């Protein structure tokens, strides 16, 4: 019987790469996204490559606690088990300090912070129903280690994810559950293309300017592919990370050194 992984925001970008990687690692995967179309496309791709029943698409808004619980339960029932949740969905609008509104704070925190809390709770529920422990993996960021310019709301939401990861690790260890995070740098996804557009526009420059500025801080001299991040998540989802908990691993090409 395959182990089961539930990945949020798996319709595109990093989440998609994680879903494909975990399927390659032998997991049955619930491809969860609020975009039903992209979620189905990724699930179809996995089923095509690994055989029918290797993936299902689940439509969910991670900010909606009840829906998150229902989606996790749907995955547990349909895929017959529950072993790993990857709370990957997130949003990252550019928010220079003086432009910050209540609406943008609510939106970002509802998805990036509350979405992770609901995912943690729903996963604990599912692990208990399966009568075993499991692995909770949260999307953090290098911006969750160091404040990033123009990204106060996003950066603070990712600091919160790192704090949640540490606290949940301590709270859930007695249940045999580990909780870790991954902290990408600058990854070539639709999210980054939008940040680049906004940062470049704010500076009065052409698209690409934001990327150039950020890339100067990457020791390895290149932007990240989504697959670089998926490899880190593969480690966190597999048995080699059994003795690790409460960590938010930097997988950023050497942007931040702690
Ligand atoms: N791209 C980067 O450079 C980068 C860097 C560091 C951290 N991250 C983090 O990695 C994660 C994935 O980022 P990405 O670049 O792949 O983003 P992306 O915008 O390319 O994809 C995000 C996916 O999440 C889905 N999503 C958004 N809000 C949702 C919600 N409320 N409920 C369910 N699904 C939702 C979207 O439909 C989309 O499929 C995010 O948490 C992000 O903060 C990204």
Tab-separated table of C-alpha atoms and ligand atoms in Angstrom, residues 9 11-14 33-34 60-62 88-90 111 139-141 154 158 184-187 189-191, ligand 1:
chain	number	residue	atom	x	y	z
A	9	UNK	CA	-1.133	24.786	-3.732
A	11	UNK	CA	-1.714	23.115	-9.114
A	12	UNK	CA	1.398	25.025	-10.193
A	13	UNK	CA	4.876	26.175	-9.214
A	14	UNK	CA	6.650	24.649	-6.221
A	33	UNK	CA	-5.513	23.687	-4.833
A	34	UNK	CA	-8.264	26.243	-5.019
A	60	UNK	CA	-9.751	23.592	-1.329
A	61	UNK	CA	-9.220	27.134	-0.082
A	62	UNK	CA	-6.693	26.660	2.725
A	88	UNK	CA	2.583	24.737	0.559
A	89	UNK	CA	-0.133	27.178	-0.614
A	90	UNK	CA	0.820	30.805	-0.131
A	111	UNK	CA	-3.768	31.953	3.643
A	139	UNK	CA	6.236	26.295	3.303
A	140	UNK	CA	8.389	28.981	4.876
A	141	UNK	CA	10.902	31.141	2.952
A	154	UNK	CA	4.644	38.275	3.403
A	158	UNK	CA	6.667	33.427	6.956
A	184	UNK	CA	13.138	28.582	-0.684
A	185	UNK	CA	14.974	31.593	-2.047
A	186	UNK	CA	13.903	32.859	-5.445
A	187	UNK	CA	12.134	30.153	-7.386
A	189	UNK	CA	7.289	30.130	-10.551
A	190	UNK	CA	4.317	32.300	-11.515
A	191	UNK	CA	4.504	33.779	-7.964
B	1	LIG	N1	8.467	31.338	-5.658
B	1	LIG	C1	9.334	31.698	-4.739
B	1	LIG	O1	10.344	32.344	-5.059
B	1	LIG	C2	9.107	31.325	-3.298
B	1	LIG	C3	10.134	31.624	-2.387
B	1	LIG	C4	9.977	31.286	-1.054
B	1	LIG	C5	8.828	30.672	-0.619
B	1	LIG	N2	7.831	30.386	-1.512
B	1	LIG	C6	6.627	29.737	-0.974
B	1	LIG	O2	6.380	28.518	-1.652
B	1	LIG	C7	4.971	28.295	-1.748
B	1	LIG	C8	4.580	28.068	-3.214
B	1	LIG	O3	4.957	29.202	-3.972
B	1	LIG	P1	4.897	29.265	-5.568
B	1	LIG	O4	5.971	30.181	-5.981
B	1	LIG	O5	4.837	27.899	-6.130
B	1	LIG	O6	3.489	30.018	-5.745
B	1	LIG	P2	2.492	30.099	-7.010
B	1	LIG	O7	1.724	31.359	-6.834
B	1	LIG	O8	3.217	29.877	-8.276
B	1	LIG	O9	1.522	28.860	-6.752
B	1	LIG	C9	0.730	28.835	-5.589
B	1	LIG	C10	-0.375	27.822	-5.759
B	1	LIG	O10	-1.173	27.895	-4.554
B	1	LIG	C11	-2.535	28.006	-4.901
B	1	LIG	N3	-3.221	28.762	-3.857
B	1	LIG	C12	-3.100	30.085	-3.586
B	1	LIG	N4	-3.915	30.414	-2.585
B	1	LIG	C13	-4.561	29.285	-2.216
B	1	LIG	C14	-5.533	28.991	-1.245
B	1	LIG	N5	-6.048	29.948	-0.465
B	1	LIG	N6	-5.963	27.719	-1.122
B	1	LIG	C15	-5.479	26.750	-1.937
B	1	LIG	N7	-4.567	26.965	-2.884
B	1	LIG	C16	-4.112	28.223	-3.027
B	1	LIG	C17	-2.570	28.710	-6.257
B	1	LIG	O11	-3.766	28.413	-6.959
B	1	LIG	C18	-1.315	28.136	-6.929
B	1	LIG	O12	-1.619	26.935	-7.616
B	1	LIG	C19	4.302	29.519	-1.124
B	1	LIG	O13	3.948	29.265	0.226
B	1	LIG	C20	5.383	30.569	-1.187
B	1	LIG	O14	5.229	31.561	-0.214
B	1	LIG	C21	7.957	30.708	-2.837
